[in-house]
Amino acid sequence: MALSPITHPLLDRAGVRHGFFTRQGGVSTGIYEGLNTGVGSQDDPAAIAENRRRIAGHLGGVPDDLAACYQIHSAVARVAEAGWKGDRPEGDAVVTAAPGVICAALTADCAPVLLADPEAGVVGAAHAGWKGALDGVIHSTVAAMQALGTEPGRMVAVVGPCIAQASYEVGADFQDRFDRHDPGSARFFAPGETADKRLFDLPGFVLWRLEQAGVGDAAWTGHDTRVDAVRFYSNRRAFLAGEADFGRLMSAISLG
C-alpha cells in the first residue's frame, strides 16, 4: 500500500511540501501495523527506520534531513539549520529557513501543527498536546519563526489529525486548570457523561492559540484519530483496548 498523507489547501497554496502521514504505506506489523515512526515505541527499529525513510523520500529527502524532537510536552521550539541526522534534542517544535530540512512532529492523539510563511521562506512543525498547548508551544513556535524573519499575519497553519472533542473525555478538574490559566477557555469544554466529566476540544483550543499568536490563517483537517483505526494510531484507543503500546504518526513539512 502506498503512502497516503493528508495535505491541505492552505499549505498547498503556500508552495511547501508537507503531509500529515497516516499509518498506511508502512512495514510495521502487529499493533504497530503500518507506518509507525515512533522511535520511542517498542516496534522493530528496522521497521521504524524504513518507515521514516519512506516519509523522507516522499518529501524529496533522506532520513538525515529529518528534524524531529525528543518530545516532552513542553513549549520548547528548536531551530534547525540543517537536517539532524538522527539526533533528537528535547523539545516540541522545530522551525527552519533552510531548504531541504524536513521539520516533523510525532503524534498519536495530540495535535500536529504545520506552519509556513512562504514569503519569508520559513516553515515549522509543532507537537501540541493539551499540556504543550496550554503552556505555550504555539506561541514559542511562532516566535521562533519570527526570529527567522517571518510575520505572523503572513503565516498559514494547519492542525492535523488528532483526538476530537467527542472522543476526549477528561475530569472536571482538567477544565478548572484551563479556567485558571486562560479565562475564556471554558468554550472548549462540553459536559461529559457524568457531572464530574468534560469533553475537551483540543483542535479548537489549538486554533485559538494560533489566533492569539497572530497567525493569519489556520484550519483543522477535521480528522479524529481515536475513531479511525485504519488510518491513525491513537494512544487513547490503545489504552481503552488494553494494548501495551501504540504507533506514532508523523506530520512533516519542508521548503523543498
PDB file of C-alpha atoms in Angstrom:
ATOM      1  CA  MET A   1       0.000   0.000   0.000  1.00  0.00           C
ATOM      2  CA  ALA A   2       1.308   3.425  -0.943  1.00  0.00           C
ATOM      3  CA  LEU A   3       1.791   6.294   1.459  1.00  0.00           C
ATOM      4  CA  SER A   4      -1.351   8.404   1.662  1.00  0.00           C
ATOM      5  CA  PRO A   5      -0.567  11.626   3.515  1.00  0.00           C
ATOM      6  CA  ILE A   6      -3.280  14.164   4.145  1.00  0.00           C
ATOM      7  CA  THR A   7      -2.485  17.578   2.688  1.00  0.00           C
ATOM      8  CA  HIS A   8      -4.308  20.880   2.986  1.00  0.00           C
ATOM      9  CA  PRO A   9      -5.051  23.723   0.550  1.00  0.00           C
ATOM     10  CA  LEU A  10      -3.589  26.369   2.880  1.00  0.00           C
ATOM     11  CA  LEU A  11      -0.187  24.701   2.699  1.00  0.00           C
ATOM     12  CA  ASP A  12      -0.587  23.701  -0.939  1.00  0.00           C
ATOM     13  CA  ARG A  13      -1.077  27.363  -1.831  1.00  0.00           C
ATOM     14  CA  ALA A  14       1.983  28.241   0.233  1.00  0.00           C
ATOM     15  CA  GLY A  15       4.013  26.065  -2.123  1.00  0.00           C
ATOM     16  CA  VAL A  16       5.614  23.892   0.559  1.00  0.00           C
ATOM     17  CA  ARG A  17       5.997  20.145   0.651  1.00  0.00           C
ATOM     18  CA  HIS A  18       4.011  18.702   3.509  1.00  0.00           C
ATOM     19  CA  GLY A  19       1.963  15.802   4.721  1.00  0.00           C
ATOM     20  CA  PHE A  20       0.064  14.555   7.732  1.00  0.00           C
ATOM     21  CA  PHE A  21       1.060  10.948   7.207  1.00  0.00           C
ATOM     22  CA  THR A  22      -1.398   8.201   8.076  1.00  0.00           C
ATOM     23  CA  ARG A  23      -0.462   4.677   9.119  1.00  0.00           C
ATOM     24  CA  GLN A  24      -0.891   3.485   5.525  1.00  0.00           C
ATOM     25  CA  GLY A  25       2.135   2.572   3.435  1.00  0.00           C
ATOM     26  CA  GLY A  26       4.486   1.289   6.133  1.00  0.00           C
ATOM     27  CA  VAL A  27       6.167  -2.002   7.016  1.00  0.00           C
ATOM     28  CA  SER A  28       5.432  -2.325  10.745  1.00  0.00           C
ATOM     29  CA  THR A  29       3.339  -5.276  11.913  1.00  0.00           C
ATOM     30  CA  GLY A  30       1.173  -6.309  14.845  1.00  0.00           C
ATOM     31  CA  ILE A  31      -0.249  -3.493  16.945  1.00  0.00           C
ATOM     32  CA  TYR A  32       2.040  -1.127  15.018  1.00  0.00           C
ATOM     33  CA  GLU A  33       0.784  -2.253  11.615  1.00  0.00           C
ATOM     34  CA  GLY A  34       1.600   0.377   9.022  1.00  0.00           C
ATOM     35  CA  LEU A  35       3.738   3.499   9.014  1.00  0.00           C
ATOM     36  CA  ASN A  36       4.873   3.699  12.642  1.00  0.00           C
ATOM     37  CA  THR A  37       7.596   6.354  13.039  1.00  0.00           C
ATOM     38  CA  GLY A  38       7.867   6.299  16.831  1.00  0.00           C
ATOM     39  CA  VAL A  39      11.478   5.724  17.815  1.00  0.00           C
ATOM     40  CA  GLY A  40      10.251   5.614  21.409  1.00  0.00           C
ATOM     41  CA  SER A  41       7.854   2.732  20.706  1.00  0.00           C
ATOM     42  CA  GLN A  42       8.716  -0.939  21.179  1.00  0.00           C
ATOM     43  CA  ASP A  43       8.394  -1.637  17.466  1.00  0.00           C
ATOM     44  CA  ASP A  44      11.196  -3.225  15.432  1.00  0.00           C
ATOM     45  CA  PRO A  45      13.835  -0.462  14.967  1.00  0.00           C
ATOM     46  CA  ALA A  46      14.472  -1.600  11.388  1.00  0.00           C
ATOM     47  CA  ALA A  47      10.784  -1.168  10.534  1.00  0.00           C
ATOM     48  CA  ILE A  48      10.706   2.283  12.111  1.00  0.00           C
ATOM     49  CA  ALA A  49      13.812   3.308  10.167  1.00  0.00           C
ATOM     50  CA  GLU A  50      12.267   2.109   6.896  1.00  0.00           C
ATOM     51  CA  ASN A  51       9.015   3.943   7.614  1.00  0.00           C
ATOM     52  CA  ARG A  52      10.889   7.160   8.299  1.00  0.00           C
ATOM     53  CA  ARG A  53      12.942   6.644   5.120  1.00  0.00           C
ATOM     54  CA  ARG A  54       9.739   6.363   3.109  1.00  0.00           C
ATOM     55  CA  ILE A  55       8.360   9.605   4.520  1.00  0.00           C
ATOM     56  CA  ALA A  56      11.606  11.478   3.898  1.00  0.00           C
ATOM     57  CA  GLY A  57      11.675  10.142   0.340  1.00  0.00           C
ATOM     58  CA  HIS A  58       8.084  11.184  -0.260  1.00  0.00           C
ATOM     59  CA  LEU A  59       9.103  14.736   0.642  1.00  0.00           C
ATOM     60  CA  GLY A  60      12.173  14.617  -1.607  1.00  0.00           C
ATOM     61  CA  GLY A  61      14.787  13.886   1.034  1.00  0.00           C
ATOM     62  CA  VAL A  62      16.569  11.237   3.059  1.00  0.00           C
ATOM     63  CA  PRO A  63      16.268  10.330   6.767  1.00  0.00           C
ATOM     64  CA  ASP A  64      19.234  12.551   7.691  1.00  0.00           C
ATOM     65  CA  ASP A  65      17.153  15.528   6.504  1.00  0.00           C
ATOM     66  CA  LEU A  66      14.540  14.944   9.221  1.00  0.00           C
ATOM     67  CA  ALA A  67      14.425  17.303  12.198  1.00  0.00           C
ATOM     68  CA  ALA A  68      12.124  15.878  14.860  1.00  0.00           C
ATOM     69  CA  CYS A  69      12.479  16.473  18.583  1.00  0.00           C
ATOM     70  CA  TYR A  70      12.523  14.105  21.518  1.00  0.00           C
ATOM     71  CA  GLN A  71       9.109  15.320  22.580  1.00  0.00           C
ATOM     72  CA  ILE A  72       8.479  16.170  26.232  1.00  0.00           C
ATOM     73  CA  HIS A  73       5.113  18.015  26.154  1.00  0.00           C
ATOM     74  CA  SER A  74       6.886  21.351  26.585  1.00  0.00           C
ATOM     75  CA  ALA A  75       6.778  24.784  24.978  1.00  0.00           C
ATOM     76  CA  VAL A  76      10.341  24.454  23.638  1.00  0.00           C
ATOM     77  CA  ALA A  77      10.806  25.278  19.939  1.00  0.00           C
ATOM     78  CA  ARG A  78      14.094  24.481  18.177  1.00  0.00           C
ATOM     79  CA  VAL A  79      15.663  25.956  15.043  1.00  0.00           C
ATOM     80  CA  ALA A  80      17.140  23.512  12.536  1.00  0.00           C
ATOM     81  CA  GLU A  81      19.810  24.929  10.244  1.00  0.00           C
ATOM     82  CA  ALA A  82      20.298  21.505   8.638  1.00  0.00           C
ATOM     83  CA  GLY A  83      18.870  18.010   8.996  1.00  0.00           C
ATOM     84  CA  TRP A  84      19.564  16.474  12.384  1.00  0.00           C
ATOM     85  CA  LYS A  85      20.962  13.157  11.074  1.00  0.00           C
ATOM     86  CA  GLY A  86      19.139  11.138  13.693  1.00  0.00           C
ATOM     87  CA  ASP A  87      19.743  13.474  16.633  1.00  0.00           C
ATOM     88  CA  ARG A  88      16.653  14.338  18.700  1.00  0.00           C
ATOM     89  CA  PRO A  89      17.127  17.309  21.035  1.00  0.00           C
ATOM     90  CA  GLU A  90      14.398  17.741  23.628  1.00  0.00           C
ATOM     91  CA  GLY A  91      11.542  19.998  22.593  1.00  0.00           C
ATOM     92  CA  ASP A  92       8.154  20.002  20.926  1.00  0.00           C
ATOM     93  CA  ALA A  93       8.551  22.151  17.828  1.00  0.00           C
ATOM     94  CA  VAL A  94      11.120  22.741  15.122  1.00  0.00           C
ATOM     95  CA  VAL A  95      11.365  25.542  12.565  1.00  0.00           C
ATOM     96  CA  THR A  96      13.708  26.179   9.670  1.00  0.00           C
ATOM     97  CA  ALA A  97      14.600  28.591   6.897  1.00  0.00           C
ATOM     98  CA  ALA A  98      16.860  26.026   5.215  1.00  0.00           C
ATOM     99  CA  PRO A  99      15.588  24.311   2.053  1.00  0.00           C
ATOM    100  CA  GLY A 100      15.664  20.543   2.312  1.00  0.00           C
ATOM    101  CA  VAL A 101      15.248  20.329   6.082  1.00  0.00           C
ATOM    102  CA  ILE A 102      12.143  18.290   6.921  1.00  0.00           C
ATOM    103  CA  CYS A 103      10.552  19.610  10.111  1.00  0.00           C
ATOM    104  CA  ALA A 104       8.491  16.888  11.750  1.00  0.00           C
ATOM    105  CA  ALA A 105       6.248  16.196  14.723  1.00  0.00           C
ATOM    106  CA  LEU A 106       5.067  12.804  16.004  1.00  0.00           C
ATOM    107  CA  THR A 107       1.606  12.272  17.439  1.00  0.00           C
ATOM    108  CA  ALA A 108      -0.934   9.637  18.452  1.00  0.00           C
ATOM    109  CA  ASP A 109      -3.903  11.824  19.524  1.00  0.00           C
ATOM    110  CA  CYS A 110      -2.012  15.055  20.282  1.00  0.00           C
ATOM    111  CA  ALA A 111      -2.343  17.782  17.657  1.00  0.00           C
ATOM    112  CA  PRO A 112       0.337  18.133  14.966  1.00  0.00           C
ATOM    113  CA  VAL A 113       0.607  21.675  13.621  1.00  0.00           C
ATOM    114  CA  LEU A 114       2.375  22.574  10.365  1.00  0.00           C
ATOM    115  CA  LEU A 115       3.123  26.251   9.721  1.00  0.00           C
ATOM    116  CA  ALA A 116       4.535  28.231   6.812  1.00  0.00           C
ATOM    117  CA  ASP A 117       5.365  31.792   5.778  1.00  0.00           C
ATOM    118  CA  PRO A 118       6.073  31.386   2.064  1.00  0.00           C
ATOM    119  CA  GLU A 119       7.176  34.996   1.620  1.00  0.00           C
ATOM    120  CA  ALA A 120       9.898  34.680   4.249  1.00  0.00           C
ATOM    121  CA  GLY A 121      10.704  31.082   3.324  1.00  0.00           C
ATOM    122  CA  VAL A 122      10.211  29.644   6.795  1.00  0.00           C
ATOM    123  CA  VAL A 123       8.306  26.539   7.900  1.00  0.00           C
ATOM    124  CA  GLY A 124       7.713  24.767  11.183  1.00  0.00           C
ATOM    125  CA  ALA A 125       6.141  21.747  12.829  1.00  0.00           C
ATOM    126  CA  ALA A 126       4.784  21.570  16.371  1.00  0.00           C
ATOM    127  CA  HIS A 127       3.512  18.823  18.676  1.00  0.00           C
ATOM    128  CA  ALA A 128       0.638  20.252  20.704  1.00  0.00           C
ATOM    129  CA  GLY A 129      -0.841  18.025  23.349  1.00  0.00           C
ATOM    130  CA  TRP A 130      -3.070  19.655  25.935  1.00  0.00           C
ATOM    131  CA  LYS A 131      -0.105  20.483  28.171  1.00  0.00           C
ATOM    132  CA  GLY A 132       2.069  21.956  25.445  1.00  0.00           C
ATOM    133  CA  ALA A 133      -0.848  23.906  24.015  1.00  0.00           C
ATOM    134  CA  LEU A 134      -1.708  25.285  27.445  1.00  0.00           C
ATOM    135  CA  ASP A 135       1.908  26.117  28.304  1.00  0.00           C
ATOM    136  CA  GLY A 136       2.605  27.969  25.050  1.00  0.00           C
ATOM    137  CA  VAL A 137       4.175  25.724  22.395  1.00  0.00           C
ATOM    138  CA  ILE A 138       2.236  27.529  19.640  1.00  0.00           C
ATOM    139  CA  HIS A 139       3.464  30.945  20.732  1.00  0.00           C
ATOM    140  CA  SER A 140       7.019  29.592  21.028  1.00  0.00           C
ATOM    141  CA  THR A 141       6.861  28.185  17.511  1.00  0.00           C
ATOM    142  CA  VAL A 142       5.569  31.432  16.052  1.00  0.00           C
ATOM    143  CA  ALA A 143       8.235  33.391  17.959  1.00  0.00           C
ATOM    144  CA  ALA A 144      10.977  31.099  16.635  1.00  0.00           C
ATOM    145  CA  MET A 145       9.706  31.655  13.101  1.00  0.00           C
ATOM    146  CA  GLN A 146       9.609  35.417  13.694  1.00  0.00           C
ATOM    147  CA  ALA A 147      13.269  35.289  14.702  1.00  0.00           C
ATOM    148  CA  LEU A 148      13.932  33.919  11.209  1.00  0.00           C
ATOM    149  CA  GLY A 149      12.186  36.870   9.568  1.00  0.00           C
ATOM    150  CA  THR A 150       8.536  35.925   9.344  1.00  0.00           C
ATOM    151  CA  GLU A 151       5.439  37.967  10.128  1.00  0.00           C
ATOM    152  CA  PRO A 152       2.642  36.100  11.954  1.00  0.00           C
ATOM    153  CA  GLY A 153      -0.012  37.745   9.789  1.00  0.00           C
ATOM    154  CA  ARG A 154       1.552  36.155   6.695  1.00  0.00           C
ATOM    155  CA  MET A 155       1.695  32.702   8.242  1.00  0.00           C
ATOM    156  CA  VAL A 156      -0.672  29.877   7.500  1.00  0.00           C
ATOM    157  CA  ALA A 157      -1.084  26.915   9.837  1.00  0.00           C
ATOM    158  CA  VAL A 158      -2.916  23.617   9.694  1.00  0.00           C
ATOM    159  CA  VAL A 159      -3.801  21.432  12.660  1.00  0.00           C
ATOM    160  CA  GLY A 160      -3.669  17.817  11.571  1.00  0.00           C
ATOM    161  CA  PRO A 161      -5.428  14.638  12.666  1.00  0.00           C
ATOM    162  CA  CYS A 162      -5.828  14.497  16.437  1.00  0.00           C
ATOM    163  CA  ILE A 163      -8.313  13.413  19.051  1.00  0.00           C
ATOM    164  CA  ALA A 164     -11.594  15.279  18.593  1.00  0.00           C
ATOM    165  CA  GLN A 165     -13.860  16.618  21.313  1.00  0.00           C
ATOM    166  CA  ALA A 166     -16.396  13.789  21.144  1.00  0.00           C
ATOM    167  CA  SER A 167     -13.571  11.298  21.807  1.00  0.00           C
ATOM    168  CA  TYR A 168     -11.693  13.190  24.514  1.00  0.00           C
ATOM    169  CA  GLU A 169     -13.282  12.803  27.945  1.00  0.00           C
ATOM    170  CA  VAL A 170     -11.414  14.369  30.875  1.00  0.00           C
ATOM    171  CA  GLY A 171     -12.136  15.164  34.510  1.00  0.00           C
ATOM    172  CA  ALA A 172     -13.836  18.368  35.618  1.00  0.00           C
ATOM    173  CA  ASP A 173     -10.616  19.326  37.424  1.00  0.00           C
ATOM    174  CA  PHE A 174      -8.964  19.415  33.984  1.00  0.00           C
ATOM    175  CA  GLN A 175     -11.276  22.252  32.977  1.00  0.00           C
ATOM    176  CA  ASP A 176     -10.563  24.034  36.274  1.00  0.00           C
ATOM    177  CA  ARG A 177      -6.867  24.111  35.366  1.00  0.00           C
ATOM    178  CA  PHE A 178      -7.612  25.694  31.994  1.00  0.00           C
ATOM    179  CA  ASP A 179     -10.027  28.212  33.519  1.00  0.00           C
ATOM    180  CA  ARG A 180      -7.356  29.383  35.975  1.00  0.00           C
ATOM    181  CA  HIS A 181      -4.661  29.593  33.321  1.00  0.00           C
ATOM    182  CA  ASP A 182      -6.715  31.099  30.482  1.00  0.00           C
ATOM    183  CA  PRO A 183     -10.043  32.772  31.211  1.00  0.00           C
ATOM    184  CA  GLY A 184     -12.213  32.200  28.188  1.00  0.00           C
ATOM    185  CA  SER A 185     -11.109  28.621  27.590  1.00  0.00           C
ATOM    186  CA  ALA A 186     -14.378  27.249  29.013  1.00  0.00           C
ATOM    187  CA  ARG A 187     -15.775  27.366  25.465  1.00  0.00           C
ATOM    188  CA  PHE A 188     -13.592  24.349  24.632  1.00  0.00           C
ATOM    189  CA  PHE A 189     -15.304  22.092  27.175  1.00  0.00           C
ATOM    190  CA  ALA A 190     -18.658  20.344  26.937  1.00  0.00           C
ATOM    191  CA  PRO A 191     -20.462  18.203  29.530  1.00  0.00           C
ATOM    192  CA  GLY A 192     -19.346  14.585  29.756  1.00  0.00           C
ATOM    193  CA  GLU A 193     -21.465  11.542  30.547  1.00  0.00           C
ATOM    194  CA  THR A 194     -21.407  12.321  34.268  1.00  0.00           C
ATOM    195  CA  ALA A 195     -21.224  15.528  36.281  1.00  0.00           C
ATOM    196  CA  ASP A 196     -17.521  15.074  37.009  1.00  0.00           C
ATOM    197  CA  LYS A 197     -16.560  14.614  33.355  1.00  0.00           C
ATOM    198  CA  ARG A 198     -15.961  17.010  30.461  1.00  0.00           C
ATOM    199  CA  LEU A 199     -15.257  16.702  26.739  1.00  0.00           C
ATOM    200  CA  PHE A 200     -12.241  18.768  25.654  1.00  0.00           C
ATOM    201  CA  ASP A 201     -11.897  20.319  22.195  1.00  0.00           C
ATOM    202  CA  LEU A 202      -8.143  20.053  21.612  1.00  0.00           C
ATOM    203  CA  PRO A 203      -8.130  21.151  17.934  1.00  0.00           C
ATOM    204  CA  GLY A 204     -10.381  24.094  18.773  1.00  0.00           C
ATOM    205  CA  PHE A 205      -8.100  25.162  21.598  1.00  0.00           C
ATOM    206  CA  VAL A 206      -5.004  24.921  19.358  1.00  0.00           C
ATOM    207  CA  LEU A 207      -6.730  27.030  16.699  1.00  0.00           C
ATOM    208  CA  TRP A 208      -7.474  29.604  19.410  1.00  0.00           C
ATOM    209  CA  ARG A 209      -3.806  29.604  20.352  1.00  0.00           C
ATOM    210  CA  LEU A 210      -2.852  30.212  16.717  1.00  0.00           C
ATOM    211  CA  GLU A 211      -5.300  33.113  16.595  1.00  0.00           C
ATOM    212  CA  GLN A 212      -3.852  34.556  19.797  1.00  0.00           C
ATOM    213  CA  ALA A 213      -0.360  34.294  18.298  1.00  0.00           C
ATOM    214  CA  GLY A 214      -1.481  36.386  15.312  1.00  0.00           C
ATOM    215  CA  VAL A 215      -1.290  33.660  12.661  1.00  0.00           C
ATOM    216  CA  GLY A 216      -3.016  34.951   9.537  1.00  0.00           C
ATOM    217  CA  ASP A 217      -4.989  31.866   8.525  1.00  0.00           C
ATOM    218  CA  ALA A 218      -5.429  28.474  10.191  1.00  0.00           C
ATOM    219  CA  ALA A 219      -7.581  25.383   9.837  1.00  0.00           C
ATOM    220  CA  TRP A 220      -8.035  21.858  11.198  1.00  0.00           C
ATOM    221  CA  THR A 221      -8.154  18.912   8.812  1.00  0.00           C
ATOM    222  CA  GLY A 222     -11.144  17.543  10.741  1.00  0.00           C
ATOM    223  CA  HIS A 223      -9.840  14.010  11.360  1.00  0.00           C
ATOM    224  CA  ASP A 224     -10.405  12.252  14.716  1.00  0.00           C
ATOM    225  CA  THR A 225      -7.537   9.845  15.424  1.00  0.00           C
ATOM    226  CA  ARG A 226      -9.378   7.811  18.045  1.00  0.00           C
ATOM    227  CA  VAL A 227     -12.257   6.680  15.853  1.00  0.00           C
ATOM    228  CA  ASP A 228     -10.362   5.744  12.657  1.00  0.00           C
ATOM    229  CA  ALA A 229      -8.115   2.762  13.408  1.00  0.00           C
ATOM    230  CA  VAL A 230      -7.486   2.100   9.727  1.00  0.00           C
ATOM    231  CA  ARG A 231      -5.698   5.388   9.146  1.00  0.00           C
ATOM    232  CA  PHE A 232      -4.494   6.600  12.544  1.00  0.00           C
ATOM    233  CA  TYR A 233      -2.682   5.475  15.666  1.00  0.00           C
ATOM    234  CA  SER A 234      -4.312   6.542  18.932  1.00  0.00           C
ATOM    235  CA  ASN A 235      -2.957   6.482  22.464  1.00  0.00           C
ATOM    236  CA  ARG A 236      -6.469   6.727  23.924  1.00  0.00           C
ATOM    237  CA  ARG A 237      -7.810   3.917  21.751  1.00  0.00           C
ATOM    238  CA  ALA A 238      -4.853   1.671  22.600  1.00  0.00           C
ATOM    239  CA  PHE A 239      -5.309   2.331  26.319  1.00  0.00           C
ATOM    240  CA  LEU A 240      -9.028   1.544  26.213  1.00  0.00           C
ATOM    241  CA  ALA A 241      -8.277  -1.657  24.281  1.00  0.00           C
ATOM    242  CA  GLY A 242      -5.670  -2.734  26.833  1.00  0.00           C
ATOM    243  CA  GLU A 243      -2.841  -2.712  24.300  1.00  0.00           C
ATOM    244  CA  ALA A 244       0.684  -2.452  25.653  1.00  0.00           C
ATOM    245  CA  ASP A 245       1.882   0.241  23.237  1.00  0.00           C
ATOM    246  CA  PHE A 246       0.881   2.230  20.153  1.00  0.00           C
ATOM    247  CA  GLY A 247       2.398   3.597  16.976  1.00  0.00           C
ATOM    248  CA  ARG A 248       3.154   7.250  16.237  1.00  0.00           C
ATOM    249  CA  LEU A 249       2.103   9.240  13.197  1.00  0.00           C
ATOM    250  CA  MET A 250       4.491  11.711  11.568  1.00  0.00           C
ATOM    251  CA  SER A 251       3.476  15.106  10.226  1.00  0.00           C
ATOM    252  CA  ALA A 252       6.171  16.878   8.241  1.00  0.00           C
ATOM    253  CA  ILE A 253       6.880  19.999   6.205  1.00  0.00           C
ATOM    254  CA  SER A 254       9.759  21.202   4.060  1.00  0.00           C
ATOM    255  CA  LEU A 255      10.705  24.122   1.851  1.00  0.00           C
ATOM    256  CA  GLY A 256      11.797  21.565  -0.733  1.00  0.00           C
TER     257      GLY A 256
END
